[in-house]
Coordinates of C-alpha atoms and ligand atoms in Angstrom, one line a residue:
X57 CA 25.0 -6.6 -25.9
X58 CA 24.7 -4.8 -29.3
X59 CA 21.7 -5.8 -31.6
X60 CA 24.1 -7.1 -34.2
X61 CA 25.8 -9.4 -31.6
X62 CA 22.5 -10.6 -30.4
X63 CA 21.4 -11.4 -34.0
X64 CA 24.6 -13.4 -34.6
X65 CA 24.1 -15.2 -31.4
X66 CA 20.6 -16.2 -32.2
X67 CA 21.6 -17.4 -35.7
X68 CA 24.4 -19.5 -34.2
X69 CA 22.0 -20.9 -31.6
X70 CA 19.5 -21.8 -34.3
X71 CA 22.2 -23.6 -36.3
X72 CA 23.5 -25.6 -33.4
X73 CA 20.0 -26.5 -32.4
X74 CA 19.3 -28.0 -35.9
X75 CA 22.6 -30.0 -35.7
X76 CA 22.1 -31.3 -32.2
X77 CA 20.1 -34.1 -30.8
X78 CA 17.0 -33.7 -28.6
X79 CA 17.4 -33.9 -24.8
X80 CA 14.9 -36.7 -24.7
X81 CA 15.9 -39.5 -25.1
X82 CA 19.6 -39.0 -25.9
X83 CA 20.8 -36.9 -22.9
X84 CA 18.3 -38.6 -20.5
X85 CA 19.7 -42.0 -21.5
X86 CA 23.3 -41.0 -21.0
X87 CA 22.5 -39.4 -17.6
X88 CA 20.6 -42.5 -16.5
X89 CA 23.5 -44.8 -17.5
X90 CA 26.0 -42.7 -15.5
X91 CA 23.7 -42.5 -12.5
X92 CA 23.4 -46.3 -12.5
X93 CA 27.2 -46.6 -12.6
X94 CA 27.5 -44.2 -9.6
X95 CA 24.9 -46.0 -7.6
X96 CA 26.5 -49.3 -8.5
X97 CA 29.9 -48.1 -7.2
X98 CA 28.4 -46.9 -4.0
X99 CA 26.6 -50.2 -3.4
X100 CA 29.8 -52.1 -4.2
X101 CA 31.9 -50.0 -1.9
X102 CA 29.4 -50.3 1.0
X103 CA 29.5 -54.1 0.5
X104 CA 33.2 -54.4 0.2
X105 CA 34.4 -51.7 2.6
X106 CA 31.4 -51.2 5.0
X107 CA 30.5 -47.9 6.6
X108 CA 32.2 -46.5 9.7
X109 CA 29.5 -46.1 12.4
X110 CA 31.4 -44.5 15.3
X111 CA 30.6 -45.2 19.0
X112 CA 27.0 -45.7 20.1
X113 CA 25.1 -42.6 21.1
X114 CA 25.1 -41.9 24.8
X115 CA 22.0 -39.9 25.9
X116 CA 23.5 -39.2 29.4
X117 CA 26.7 -37.6 28.1
X118 CA 27.1 -33.9 29.1
X119 CA 30.4 -33.5 27.4
X120 CA 29.3 -34.3 23.8
X121 CA 29.7 -31.3 21.6
X122 CA 27.1 -31.4 18.8
X123 CA 28.5 -30.1 15.5
X124 CA 27.0 -30.1 12.0
X125 CA 28.8 -31.6 9.0
X126 CA 31.4 -29.2 7.5
X127 CA 29.1 -28.3 4.5
X128 CA 26.6 -26.9 6.9
X129 CA 29.0 -24.7 8.9
X130 CA 27.9 -21.6 7.1
X131 CA 24.3 -22.1 8.2
X132 CA 25.4 -23.1 11.7
X133 CA 27.4 -19.8 11.9
X134 CA 24.4 -17.8 10.6
X135 CA 22.4 -19.3 13.5
X136 CA 25.1 -18.5 16.0
X137 CA 25.4 -14.9 14.8
X138 CA 21.7 -14.2 14.8
X139 CA 20.9 -14.3 18.5
X140 CA 17.4 -12.8 19.1
X141 CA 14.9 -15.7 19.2
X142 CA 12.3 -13.9 17.1
X143 CA 14.9 -13.7 14.3
X144 CA 16.0 -17.3 14.4
X145 CA 13.3 -18.5 11.9
X146 CA 14.7 -16.0 9.4
X147 CA 18.2 -17.4 9.8
X148 CA 17.2 -21.0 9.7
X149 CA 14.4 -21.0 7.1
X150 CA 14.1 -17.5 5.6
X151 CA 17.6 -16.7 4.3
X152 CA 18.3 -20.2 2.8
X153 CA 14.8 -20.4 1.2
X154 CA 15.2 -17.0 -0.3
X155 CA 18.6 -18.0 -1.8
X156 CA 17.2 -21.3 -3.2
X157 CA 14.3 -19.5 -4.8
X158 CA 16.6 -16.9 -6.3
X159 CA 18.7 -19.6 -7.7
X160 CA 15.7 -21.5 -9.1
X161 CA 14.4 -18.4 -10.8
X162 CA 17.7 -17.4 -12.2
X163 CA 16.9 -18.4 -15.8
X164 CA 13.8 -16.2 -15.6
X165 CA 15.2 -13.0 -14.3
X166 CA 18.6 -13.2 -16.0
X167 CA 17.6 -13.2 -19.7
X168 CA 20.9 -11.9 -21.1
X169 CA 22.5 -14.1 -23.7
X170 CA 26.0 -12.9 -22.8
X171 CA 28.2 -15.7 -21.4
X172 CA 31.5 -14.1 -20.8
X173 CA 31.8 -13.5 -17.0
X174 CA 33.8 -10.3 -17.5
X175 CA 30.9 -8.8 -19.5
X176 CA 28.3 -9.8 -16.9
X177 CA 29.5 -7.7 -14.0
X178 CA 26.4 -7.9 -11.8
X179 CA 26.1 -11.7 -12.0
X180 CA 29.8 -12.2 -11.6
X181 CA 30.0 -9.9 -8.6
X182 CA 26.9 -11.4 -6.9
X183 CA 28.4 -14.9 -7.5
X184 CA 31.8 -14.0 -6.0
X185 CA 30.2 -12.2 -3.0
X186 CA 28.1 -15.3 -2.3
X187 CA 31.0 -17.7 -2.5
X188 CA 33.2 -15.4 -0.3
X189 CA 30.4 -15.0 2.3
X190 CA 29.8 -18.7 2.4
X191 CA 33.5 -19.4 2.8
X192 CA 33.9 -16.8 5.5
X193 CA 30.9 -18.1 7.5
X194 CA 32.1 -21.7 7.0
X195 CA 35.5 -20.7 8.5
X196 CA 33.9 -18.9 11.5
X197 CA 31.6 -21.9 12.0
X198 CA 34.5 -24.4 11.9
X199 CA 36.6 -22.4 14.3
X200 CA 33.8 -21.1 16.6
X201 CA 33.7 -21.8 20.3
X202 CA 32.0 -24.9 21.5
X203 CA 28.9 -24.9 23.8
X204 CA 31.4 -25.7 26.6
X205 CA 33.0 -22.3 26.3
X206 CA 31.7 -19.1 27.8
X207 CA 32.1 -16.0 25.7
X208 CA 32.1 -13.4 28.4
X209 CA 34.6 -10.8 29.8
X210 CA 35.4 -11.3 33.4
X211 CA 38.0 -10.0 35.8
X212 CA 41.1 -12.3 35.9
X213 CA 40.4 -13.6 39.4
X214 CA 37.2 -15.1 38.1
X215 CA 38.6 -16.8 34.9
X216 CA 39.1 -20.1 36.8
X217 CA 35.5 -20.2 38.0
X218 CA 34.2 -19.4 34.5
X219 CA 36.2 -22.4 33.2
X220 CA 34.6 -24.6 35.8
X221 CA 31.1 -23.5 34.9
X222 CA 31.9 -23.9 31.2
X223 CA 33.4 -27.3 31.6
X224 CA 30.7 -28.7 34.0
X225 CA 27.7 -28.7 31.6
X226 CA 25.8 -25.9 33.4
X227 CA 25.1 -24.2 30.1
X228 CA 22.9 -27.2 29.0
X229 CA 20.2 -25.8 31.4
X230 CA 21.2 -22.3 32.3
X231 CA 21.7 -19.1 30.3
X232 CA 24.7 -17.0 31.1
X233 CA 24.9 -13.8 29.1
X234 CA 24.7 -14.8 25.5
X235 CA 25.8 -18.4 26.2
X236 CA 23.8 -21.5 27.0
X237 CA 20.2 -22.6 26.9
X238 CA 17.4 -20.5 28.4
X239 CA 16.0 -23.2 30.6
X240 CA 15.0 -25.5 32.2
X241 CA 17.1 -23.8 34.9
X242 CA 16.8 -20.0 35.7
X243 CA 19.1 -17.6 34.0
X244 CA 22.4 -17.1 35.9
X245 CA 23.5 -13.8 34.2
X246 CA 22.7 -11.7 37.3
X247 CA 22.5 -14.6 39.8
X248 CA 24.4 -12.6 42.5
X249 CA 21.5 -10.0 42.6
X250 CA 19.1 -12.8 43.5
X251 CA 20.9 -15.1 46.0
X252 CA 24.1 -14.8 48.1
X253 CA 27.3 -16.9 47.5
X254 CA 26.4 -19.4 50.2
X255 CA 23.0 -20.1 48.5
X256 CA 24.7 -20.5 45.1
X257 CA 27.1 -23.0 46.6
X258 CA 24.2 -24.8 48.3
X259 CA 22.2 -25.1 45.0
X260 CA 25.3 -26.5 43.2
X261 CA 26.0 -29.0 45.9
X262 CA 22.4 -30.1 46.5
X263 CA 21.1 -29.9 42.9
X264 CA 17.6 -28.7 43.5
X265 CA 14.8 -30.2 41.5
X266 CA 16.0 -31.8 38.2
X267 CA 19.4 -30.2 38.5
X268 CA 22.1 -32.8 39.2
X269 CA 24.3 -32.4 42.3
X270 CA 27.8 -31.2 41.7
X271 CA 29.1 -32.0 45.1
X272 CA 31.7 -34.3 43.6
X273 CA 33.6 -31.4 42.1
X274 CA 36.9 -30.8 44.0
X275 CA 36.4 -28.2 46.8
X276 CA 38.8 -25.8 45.0
X277 CA 36.7 -25.9 41.8
X278 CA 33.5 -25.4 43.8
X279 CA 35.0 -22.4 45.4
X280 CA 36.2 -20.9 42.1
X281 CA 32.7 -21.6 40.7
X282 CA 31.0 -19.8 43.6
X283 CA 33.5 -16.9 43.4
X284 CA 32.7 -16.4 39.7
X285 CA 28.9 -16.7 40.0
X286 CA 28.7 -14.5 43.1
X287 CA 30.5 -11.8 41.1
X288 CA 27.7 -11.6 38.5
X289 CA 25.4 -8.8 39.6
Ligands
HEC598 C1 19.9 -30.7 34.0 C2 19.8 -29.2 34.1 C3 20.7 -28.4 35.0 C4 22.1 -28.4 35.0 C5 23.0 -29.3 34.2 C6 22.5 -27.4 36.0 N1 21.4 -26.9 36.5 FE1 21.3 -25.4 37.9 N2 19.3 -25.5 38.0 C7 18.5 -26.3 37.2 C8 17.1 -26.1 37.5 C9 15.9 -26.7 36.9 C10 17.1 -25.2 38.6 C11 15.9 -24.7 39.4 C12 15.7 -25.7 40.5 C13 14.5 -25.5 41.4 O1 14.5 -24.4 42.0 O2 13.7 -26.3 41.4 C14 18.5 -24.8 38.9 C15 18.9 -24.0 39.9 C16 20.2 -23.5 40.0 C17 20.6 -22.4 40.9 C18 19.7 -21.7 41.8 C19 19.2 -20.5 41.0 C20 18.2 -19.7 41.8 O3 17.8 -18.6 41.2 O4 17.8 -20.0 42.9 C21 22.0 -22.2 40.7 C22 22.9 -21.2 41.4 C23 22.4 -23.2 39.7 N3 21.3 -23.9 39.3 C24 23.7 -23.3 39.2 C25 24.1 -24.3 38.4 C26 25.5 -24.5 38.1 C27 26.7 -23.7 38.5 C28 25.5 -25.6 37.2 C29 26.8 -26.3 36.7 C30 27.8 -26.7 37.6 C31 24.2 -26.1 37.0 N4 23.4 -25.2 37.7 C32 23.8 -27.1 36.3 C33 19.0 -27.1 36.2 C34 20.3 -27.4 35.9

């Protein structure tokens, strides 16, 4: 901005400031009144319409797919993309906190009086990139695979077994490649190196320790499951 422009801007600002009313109490009063109206409408709607509560939580369900609200999908996706455990705190706390602090400090590091977006290329570009990145991450988060899917390349004859493992809740306790939880069960990524097919089948049918028994699965599915797991070396 040229010095002359800046001078004109400051003069105009001074003039408007003299004409205007102080923030307190005028704007505070208006905002408070509007806030009361909004809260009143919410209370009225909750009394008249009630809130939908959904089915009661079932702690024994293994088919429930936990999902965040849509406005958290971008954070959810960030967490899914960043896999190494030592980087997880950076994804969950670090990046969002840094962004919030940058936003809070904006009035202090962006001192330019220019308001036209076209003449503020850095701010405009940064804003557009942020919005685009959040939109893209939200889209990926919304369409991403559920924890009952296994993201892993296998030979076609093992696809069926992979689906059985994916659909049976094994990932709640076992890690398989980049999928599933690391524990309480041992990692299954290279299970065939450790135990033979018959032993895998026995574990799945007996359910050693805290592992539930899966002997109620149809024999065909048990076989497909064993074929798949005994191919993982
Ligand atoms: C509730 C958690 C849980 C679930 C669900 C679960 N497991 Fe396990 N699994 C375990 C635990 C814990 C062990 C170790 C048990 C022990 O040795 O005491 C284990 C052991 C195993 C073993 C033996 C591993 C070894 O190295 O000896 C296999 C194979 C196995 N599980 C496969 C599966 C499959 C396949 C499924 C899904 C159909 C499944 N598990 C579901 C907890 C679970």
